[in-house]
CSV table of C-alpha atoms in Angstrom, one decimal:
chain,number,residue,atom,x,y,z
A,1,UNK,CA,81.5,61.7,201.4
A,2,UNK,CA,83.6,58.8,201.0
A,3,UNK,CA,83.7,56.1,198.2
A,4,UNK,CA,85.0,52.7,199.2
A,5,UNK,CA,85.4,49.2,197.4
A,6,UNK,CA,85.2,45.8,198.4
A,7,UNK,CA,86.0,42.2,196.9
A,8,UNK,CA,84.9,38.8,197.4
A,9,UNK,CA,86.1,36.5,200.2
A,10,UNK,CA,89.6,35.1,199.6
A,11,UNK,CA,89.4,31.5,201.0
A,12,UNK,CA,92.6,30.6,199.1
A,13,UNK,CA,95.4,33.6,198.9
A,14,UNK,CA,95.1,35.4,195.5
A,15,UNK,CA,91.7,33.7,194.6
A,16,UNK,CA,88.9,35.9,195.7
A,17,UNK,CA,85.2,35.0,194.9
A,18,UNK,CA,84.5,36.7,191.6
A,19,UNK,CA,81.6,39.1,191.3
A,20,UNK,CA,81.0,39.3,195.2
A,21,UNK,CA,82.4,42.8,195.7
A,22,UNK,CA,80.8,46.4,195.4
A,23,UNK,CA,81.6,50.0,195.2
A,24,UNK,CA,79.8,51.9,198.2
A,25,UNK,CA,79.1,55.6,199.1
A,26,UNK,CA,79.2,56.5,202.7
A,27,UNK,CA,77.6,60.1,203.2
A,28,UNK,CA,76.1,61.6,206.4
A,29,UNK,CA,76.2,58.1,207.9
A,30,UNK,CA,74.3,56.4,205.2
A,31,UNK,CA,75.8,53.7,203.2
A,32,UNK,CA,74.6,53.1,199.7
A,33,UNK,CA,75.8,50.7,196.8
A,34,UNK,CA,76.8,52.5,193.8
A,35,UNK,CA,78.4,49.6,191.6
A,36,UNK,CA,77.7,45.8,191.8
A,37,UNK,CA,79.0,43.1,191.2
A,38,UNK,CA,82.6,43.8,191.4
A,39,UNK,CA,85.4,41.3,191.5
A,40,UNK,CA,88.2,43.4,193.0
A,41,UNK,CA,87.5,47.2,193.6
A,42,UNK,CA,90.7,49.2,192.8
A,43,UNK,CA,91.4,52.6,191.7
A,44,UNK,CA,89.1,55.8,191.5
A,45,UNK,CA,89.9,58.9,189.5
A,46,UNK,CA,87.9,62.0,188.2
A,47,UNK,CA,88.2,64.2,185.2
A,48,UNK,CA,89.7,67.7,185.8
A,49,UNK,CA,86.0,69.2,186.0
A,50,UNK,CA,84.7,66.3,188.2
A,51,UNK,CA,82.0,65.4,185.9
A,52,UNK,CA,83.5,61.8,185.1
A,53,UNK,CA,84.4,59.2,187.5
A,54,UNK,CA,86.8,56.4,186.4
A,55,UNK,CA,86.6,53.2,188.3
A,56,UNK,CA,88.8,49.9,188.0
A,57,UNK,CA,87.7,46.4,188.6
A,58,UNK,CA,91.0,44.5,188.5
A,59,UNK,CA,90.0,41.0,187.4
A,60,UNK,CA,88.3,41.9,184.1
A,61,UNK,CA,91.2,44.4,183.8
A,62,UNK,CA,88.9,47.3,182.8
A,63,UNK,CA,88.5,51.1,183.5
A,64,UNK,CA,84.9,52.2,183.5
A,65,UNK,CA,83.7,55.7,183.2
A,66,UNK,CA,80.5,57.2,184.8
A,67,UNK,CA,78.7,60.5,184.9
A,68,UNK,CA,79.7,62.0,188.2
A,69,UNK,CA,77.8,64.6,190.5
A,70,UNK,CA,80.6,66.3,192.7
A,71,UNK,CA,78.0,67.7,195.0
A,72,UNK,CA,76.2,64.6,195.8
A,73,UNK,CA,78.8,61.9,194.9
A,74,UNK,CA,76.0,60.3,192.8
A,75,UNK,CA,77.3,58.2,189.9
A,76,UNK,CA,75.0,57.4,186.9
A,77,UNK,CA,75.1,56.2,183.3
A,78,UNK,CA,78.1,54.1,182.5
A,79,UNK,CA,79.5,56.0,179.6
A,80,UNK,CA,82.0,53.8,178.1
A,81,UNK,CA,84.6,51.0,178.8
A,82,UNK,CA,87.7,53.3,178.5
A,83,UNK,CA,90.2,50.5,178.1
A,84,UNK,CA,90.8,46.9,178.6
A,85,UNK,CA,94.2,46.0,179.9
A,86,UNK,CA,95.4,42.9,178.0
A,87,UNK,CA,98.3,40.6,178.2
A,88,UNK,CA,101.6,41.3,176.2
A,89,UNK,CA,101.1,45.1,176.8
A,90,UNK,CA,98.3,45.4,174.4
A,91,UNK,CA,95.3,47.7,175.0
A,92,UNK,CA,92.0,48.0,173.4
A,93,UNK,CA,89.5,50.9,173.5
A,94,UNK,CA,85.8,50.4,173.0
A,95,UNK,CA,82.5,52.1,173.7
A,96,UNK,CA,79.7,50.2,175.3
């Protein structure tokens, strides 16, 4: 299993097309879309027990949390917006 993310085409350096990327799962030769639309796929992390997957989309500056099945790589149910990285070193936490 491999999770991989994309971003929109960048016709001008530093200015990708927003909302044109996705997060994909490649498993046993099959590619499936897991999250879309995405502006710039960035970091992935998992909870210690591998039941929650954290995923970053850089342009909106958010980290999303999803239920995660470690055996299948399946993600489901956006649980919450963990935090939003704002300017001036401020951070907010909110549930969806």
